[in-house]
Amino acid sequence: MVEILKTPEDLRAFSKNLRAQNKTLGFVPTMGALHEGHLTLARTALENCDACIISIFVNPKQFAPHEDFDRYPRQLDKDAELLASVGVDAVFAPDIEVMYPKDFQTTVSLSEITKPLEGEFRPTHFAGVSTVVTRLLLLVGADKAFFGEKDYQQLRLIKQLAKDLAIPTEIIGVPIVREKSGLALSSRNAYLSAEERPIADQLNVILKTMASEFKSGDAISDIEHRAAQKLLEIGFRKIDYITIRDAETLLPPTIETKSHRILAAAFLGKTRLIDNISAD
Ligand code: AMP
């Protein structure tokens, strides 16, 4: 069984015990409804550190009022079982009052990296993410923390905030875990109907086509236009973006750009899917 920690005091006791044994700690923050992507982060943490804590907290601050906070899947018992099978040492599952005490007043926000892409379409999202991740990183005090490339822009901003705020936890990115079809695993895939599944699978196929067109030298605007048309044709309802960007700044590539990333966010029915791949 994994130990369930609920409070900062529980966390302190847990890490004091680890430090006494000279063990390193890895940390994986999640919102639960765990799948193989999360478990891969946990396994990577255990390969890199002596012990691993995973947090499960559905963070209200990163959902806009019209988003899916209320219907976001919650399954702590099943998650704890899955984590025990991977060998995770403890789960930090705080109540809302522990994360945001009544007099909580601080917001952590970043400038440049949060402006494009997700920042344009979910303008309050990243302040919620950076605030909760900062608090979690400081509460847990891990040596290393592991984040998925699935949320590519989020990974970039967390690396930036850890550097800017001198948070002494190394931030490590982990490649996306996918279904055989190429569909990126996501807790939100549970919302997809049987009819929507094969359409969702095409998102990654389209990104791969964009990568090969980019490598053959096609113009970026043409590649993006064709990809957007294709998504709409096969049944995506609304596209937030499908675009080739500078992998560091997430802005349109310039002559200074060293590596390129293709990123997309689009709605299939009510479900918002995101994915990204390297273009180089
Ligand atoms: P979430 O529970 O969706 O907030 O995700 C928690 C962490 O798991 C984040 O760092 C995500 O980027 C990561 N993650 C989610 N899905 C995947 C996936 N398919 N492959 C790798 N990492 C993932």
Coordinates of C-alpha atoms and ligand atoms in Angstrom, one line a residue:
M1 CA 0.0 0.0 0.0
V2 CA 1.1 3.6 -0.7
E3 CA 1.1 6.0 2.2
I4 CA -1.5 8.8 1.8
L5 CA -0.2 12.2 3.0
K6 CA -2.8 14.9 3.5
T7 CA -0.9 17.9 5.2
P8 CA 2.3 19.8 5.1
E9 CA 3.2 18.2 8.4
D10 CA 2.8 14.7 6.9
L11 CA 5.1 15.8 4.0
R12 CA 7.7 17.1 6.4
A13 CA 7.7 13.9 8.5
F14 CA 8.0 11.9 5.3
S15 CA 11.0 13.8 3.9
K16 CA 12.7 14.1 7.3
N17 CA 12.6 10.3 7.4
L18 CA 14.1 10.1 3.8
R19 CA 16.8 12.6 4.6
A20 CA 17.8 10.7 7.7
Q21 CA 18.4 7.7 5.4
N22 CA 20.3 9.9 2.9
K23 CA 17.8 9.1 0.1
T24 CA 16.9 11.4 -2.8
L25 CA 13.3 12.3 -3.5
G26 CA 11.5 12.5 -6.9
F27 CA 8.1 14.3 -7.3
V28 CA 5.3 13.9 -9.9
P29 CA 2.4 16.4 -9.6
T30 CA -0.9 15.2 -11.2
M31 CA -4.6 15.8 -11.1
G32 CA -5.3 12.1 -10.7
A33 CA -7.4 9.8 -13.0
L34 CA -4.1 8.2 -13.6
H35 CA -3.1 6.5 -16.8
E36 CA 0.1 5.0 -18.3
G37 CA 1.5 8.5 -19.0
H38 CA 1.4 9.4 -15.3
L39 CA 2.7 6.0 -14.3
T40 CA 5.6 6.5 -16.7
L41 CA 6.5 9.7 -15.0
A42 CA 6.4 7.8 -11.6
R43 CA 8.6 5.1 -13.0
T44 CA 11.1 7.7 -14.4
A45 CA 11.1 9.3 -11.0
L46 CA 11.9 6.0 -9.3
E47 CA 14.7 5.3 -11.9
N48 CA 16.3 8.7 -11.1
C49 CA 15.6 9.0 -7.3
D50 CA 15.5 6.6 -4.3
A51 CA 11.9 7.5 -3.5
C52 CA 8.9 9.0 -5.3
I53 CA 5.9 11.1 -4.1
I54 CA 3.0 11.7 -6.5
S55 CA 0.5 14.4 -5.8
I56 CA -3.2 14.2 -6.7
F57 CA -5.0 17.5 -6.6
V58 CA -7.6 18.8 -9.1
N59 CA -6.6 22.5 -9.0
P60 CA -9.6 24.8 -9.3
K61 CA -7.4 27.8 -10.0
Q62 CA -6.4 26.4 -13.4
F63 CA -9.9 25.8 -14.7
A64 CA -11.9 28.7 -16.2
P65 CA -15.6 28.9 -15.0
H66 CA -16.9 27.3 -18.3
E67 CA -14.3 24.5 -18.2
D68 CA -14.7 20.9 -16.8
F69 CA -13.6 21.2 -13.2
D70 CA -16.8 19.7 -11.8
R71 CA -16.9 16.7 -14.2
Y72 CA -13.1 16.1 -14.2
P73 CA -12.7 12.4 -13.3
R74 CA -11.8 11.7 -9.7
Q75 CA -10.8 8.1 -8.5
L76 CA -8.4 8.3 -5.5
D77 CA -8.8 4.6 -4.5
K78 CA -8.1 3.2 -8.0
D79 CA -5.2 5.7 -8.4
A80 CA -3.6 4.6 -5.1
E81 CA -3.8 0.9 -6.2
L82 CA -2.1 1.8 -9.6
L83 CA 0.6 3.7 -7.8
A84 CA 1.3 0.8 -5.3
S85 CA 1.8 -1.5 -8.4
V86 CA 4.5 0.9 -9.7
G87 CA 6.2 1.2 -6.3
V88 CA 5.5 4.8 -5.5
D89 CA 6.2 5.5 -1.9
A90 CA 3.6 8.1 -1.0
V91 CA 0.6 10.0 -2.5
F92 CA 0.1 13.6 -1.4
A93 CA -3.7 14.2 -1.7
P94 CA -4.4 17.5 0.0
D95 CA -7.8 18.9 0.7
I96 CA -8.5 22.3 -1.0
E97 CA -8.0 24.1 2.4
V98 CA -4.5 22.7 2.7
M99 CA -3.5 24.0 -0.8
Y100 CA -5.4 27.3 -0.5
P101 CA -5.9 28.3 3.1
K102 CA -8.6 30.9 3.6
D103 CA -6.2 33.9 3.6
F104 CA -4.3 32.7 0.5
Q105 CA -3.3 35.8 -1.5
T106 CA -0.4 35.0 -3.9
T107 CA -0.4 34.4 -7.6
V108 CA 2.7 33.3 -9.5
S109 CA 2.6 34.5 -13.1
L110 CA 5.1 34.4 -15.9
S111 CA 5.3 36.8 -18.8
E112 CA 6.6 35.9 -22.3
I113 CA 6.3 32.1 -22.2
T114 CA 2.6 32.1 -21.1
K115 CA 1.4 34.6 -23.8
P116 CA 1.1 32.5 -27.0
L117 CA -0.9 29.3 -27.7
E118 CA -2.6 28.0 -24.5
G119 CA -2.2 31.5 -23.0
E120 CA -4.3 33.0 -25.8
F121 CA -7.1 30.5 -25.5
R122 CA -7.1 29.9 -21.8
P123 CA -6.0 33.3 -20.4
T124 CA -6.3 32.4 -16.7
H125 CA -5.0 28.8 -17.0
F126 CA -1.2 29.3 -16.6
A127 CA -1.4 31.6 -13.5
G128 CA -3.4 28.7 -11.8
V129 CA -0.8 26.2 -12.9
S130 CA 2.3 28.2 -11.9
T131 CA 0.8 29.1 -8.5
V132 CA -0.1 25.5 -7.6
V133 CA 3.1 24.0 -9.0
T134 CA 5.2 26.6 -7.1
R135 CA 3.4 25.8 -3.8
L136 CA 3.7 22.0 -4.5
L137 CA 7.4 22.2 -5.3
L138 CA 8.1 24.2 -2.1
L139 CA 5.9 21.9 0.1
V140 CA 7.4 18.7 -1.2
G141 CA 11.1 19.9 -1.4
A142 CA 12.0 17.1 -3.9
D143 CA 15.4 16.8 -5.5
K144 CA 13.8 16.3 -9.0
A145 CA 10.3 16.8 -10.3
F146 CA 9.0 15.2 -13.5
F147 CA 6.5 16.7 -16.0
G148 CA 5.2 15.3 -19.3
E149 CA 6.0 16.8 -22.7
K150 CA 2.2 16.3 -23.3
D151 CA 1.8 19.7 -21.8
Y152 CA 4.7 21.2 -23.6
Q153 CA 4.2 24.8 -22.9
Q154 CA 3.5 24.0 -19.2
L155 CA 6.8 22.2 -19.0
R156 CA 8.6 25.2 -20.5
L157 CA 7.0 27.6 -18.0
I158 CA 7.7 25.4 -15.0
K159 CA 11.4 25.1 -16.0
Q160 CA 11.4 28.9 -16.3
L161 CA 9.7 29.6 -12.9
A162 CA 12.0 27.1 -11.1
K163 CA 15.0 29.0 -12.5
D164 CA 13.6 32.5 -11.9
L165 CA 12.5 31.7 -8.3
A166 CA 15.6 29.6 -7.5
I167 CA 13.5 26.7 -6.5
P168 CA 16.1 24.0 -5.7
T169 CA 14.3 21.2 -7.5
E170 CA 15.6 20.0 -10.9
I171 CA 12.7 20.0 -13.5
I172 CA 12.8 17.0 -15.9
G173 CA 10.6 16.6 -19.0
V174 CA 9.4 13.1 -20.0
P175 CA 8.3 12.2 -23.6
I176 CA 4.6 11.7 -24.3
V177 CA 3.1 8.2 -23.8
R178 CA 0.7 7.3 -26.6
E179 CA -1.8 4.6 -27.5
K180 CA -0.7 2.3 -30.4
S181 CA -2.8 4.6 -32.7
G182 CA -0.6 7.5 -31.7
L183 CA -3.3 9.2 -29.6
A184 CA -1.6 10.9 -26.6
L185 CA -2.9 9.4 -23.3
S186 CA -5.0 11.9 -21.4
S187 CA -7.4 11.7 -18.5
R188 CA -9.8 13.6 -20.7
N189 CA -9.8 10.8 -23.3
A190 CA -12.4 9.2 -21.0
Y191 CA -14.8 11.8 -22.3
L192 CA -14.5 10.6 -25.9
S193 CA -17.4 8.5 -27.4
A194 CA -16.7 5.3 -29.5
E195 CA -17.4 7.3 -32.6
E196 CA -15.0 10.1 -31.6
R197 CA -12.0 7.8 -30.8
P198 CA -10.9 7.1 -34.4
I199 CA -11.2 10.8 -35.2
A200 CA -9.1 11.6 -32.1
D201 CA -6.5 9.2 -33.4
Q202 CA -6.0 11.3 -36.5
L203 CA -4.7 14.3 -34.6
N204 CA -1.3 12.7 -34.2
V205 CA -1.3 11.4 -37.7
I206 CA -1.9 15.0 -39.0
L207 CA 1.0 16.4 -36.8
K208 CA 3.3 13.8 -38.3
T209 CA 2.2 14.7 -41.8
M210 CA 3.0 18.4 -40.9
A211 CA 6.5 17.3 -39.7
S212 CA 7.3 15.6 -43.0
E213 CA 6.0 18.5 -45.0
F214 CA 8.1 20.8 -43.0
K215 CA 11.2 18.7 -43.5
S216 CA 10.5 18.7 -47.3
G217 CA 10.6 22.5 -47.2
D218 CA 6.9 23.5 -47.6
A219 CA 5.9 26.9 -46.4
I220 CA 4.8 26.9 -42.8
S221 CA 1.6 28.9 -43.5
D222 CA 0.6 26.3 -46.2
I223 CA 1.3 23.4 -43.9
E224 CA -0.7 24.9 -41.0
H225 CA -3.6 25.8 -43.3
R226 CA -3.9 22.3 -44.8
A227 CA -3.7 20.7 -41.4
A228 CA -6.5 22.9 -40.0
Q229 CA -8.7 22.1 -43.0
K230 CA -8.1 18.4 -42.6
L231 CA -9.0 18.5 -38.8
L232 CA -12.3 20.2 -39.7
E233 CA -13.0 17.8 -42.5
I234 CA -12.7 14.7 -40.4
G235 CA -15.0 16.1 -37.6
F236 CA -13.1 18.3 -35.2
R237 CA -15.5 21.1 -34.2
K238 CA -13.2 24.0 -33.4
I239 CA -9.5 24.5 -33.6
D240 CA -7.7 26.7 -31.1
Y241 CA -4.3 26.3 -32.9
I242 CA -2.4 23.9 -35.1
T243 CA 1.0 25.4 -35.7
I244 CA 4.8 25.1 -36.1
R245 CA 6.7 27.1 -33.5
D246 CA 10.1 27.8 -32.1
A247 CA 10.5 25.0 -29.6
E248 CA 12.0 27.4 -26.9
T249 CA 9.9 30.5 -27.2
L250 CA 6.8 29.0 -28.7
L251 CA 6.6 32.0 -31.0
P252 CA 6.6 31.7 -34.8
P253 CA 10.1 30.6 -35.9
T254 CA 12.7 33.2 -36.9
I255 CA 16.2 32.8 -38.4
E256 CA 17.4 32.4 -34.8
T257 CA 15.2 29.3 -34.2
K258 CA 17.3 26.2 -33.4
S259 CA 14.5 23.6 -33.0
H260 CA 10.9 23.5 -34.1
R261 CA 7.8 22.1 -32.3
I262 CA 4.4 21.4 -33.9
L263 CA 1.6 22.0 -31.4
A264 CA -2.2 21.6 -31.6
A265 CA -5.3 22.1 -29.5
A266 CA -8.7 21.3 -30.9
F267 CA -12.2 20.4 -29.8
L268 CA -13.8 17.1 -30.7
G269 CA -17.3 17.5 -29.5
K270 CA -16.9 18.9 -26.0
T271 CA -13.5 17.4 -25.5
R272 CA -10.4 19.6 -25.9
L273 CA -7.5 17.6 -27.1
I274 CA -3.9 18.7 -27.2
D275 CA -0.8 17.2 -28.7
N276 CA 2.7 18.1 -29.9
I277 CA 5.7 16.6 -31.6
S278 CA 9.2 17.7 -32.7
A279 CA 9.4 19.0 -36.3
D280 CA 13.1 18.4 -36.7
Ligands
AMP1 P1 -2.4 16.0 -15.4 O1 -2.9 15.0 -14.4 O2 -3.1 16.0 -16.7 O3 -2.3 17.4 -14.8 O4 -0.9 15.6 -15.8 C1 0.0 15.4 -14.8 C2 1.4 15.2 -15.4 O5 1.3 14.1 -16.3 C3 1.8 16.4 -16.3 O6 3.2 16.7 -16.2 C4 1.4 15.9 -17.7 O7 2.2 16.5 -18.7 C5 1.8 14.5 -17.6 N1 1.1 13.7 -18.6 C6 -0.2 13.6 -18.9 N2 -0.4 12.8 -20.0 C7 0.8 12.3 -20.4 C8 1.2 11.5 -21.4 N3 0.3 10.9 -22.3 N4 2.5 11.2 -21.5 C9 3.4 11.8 -20.7 N5 3.1 12.6 -19.7 C10 1.8 12.9 -19.5

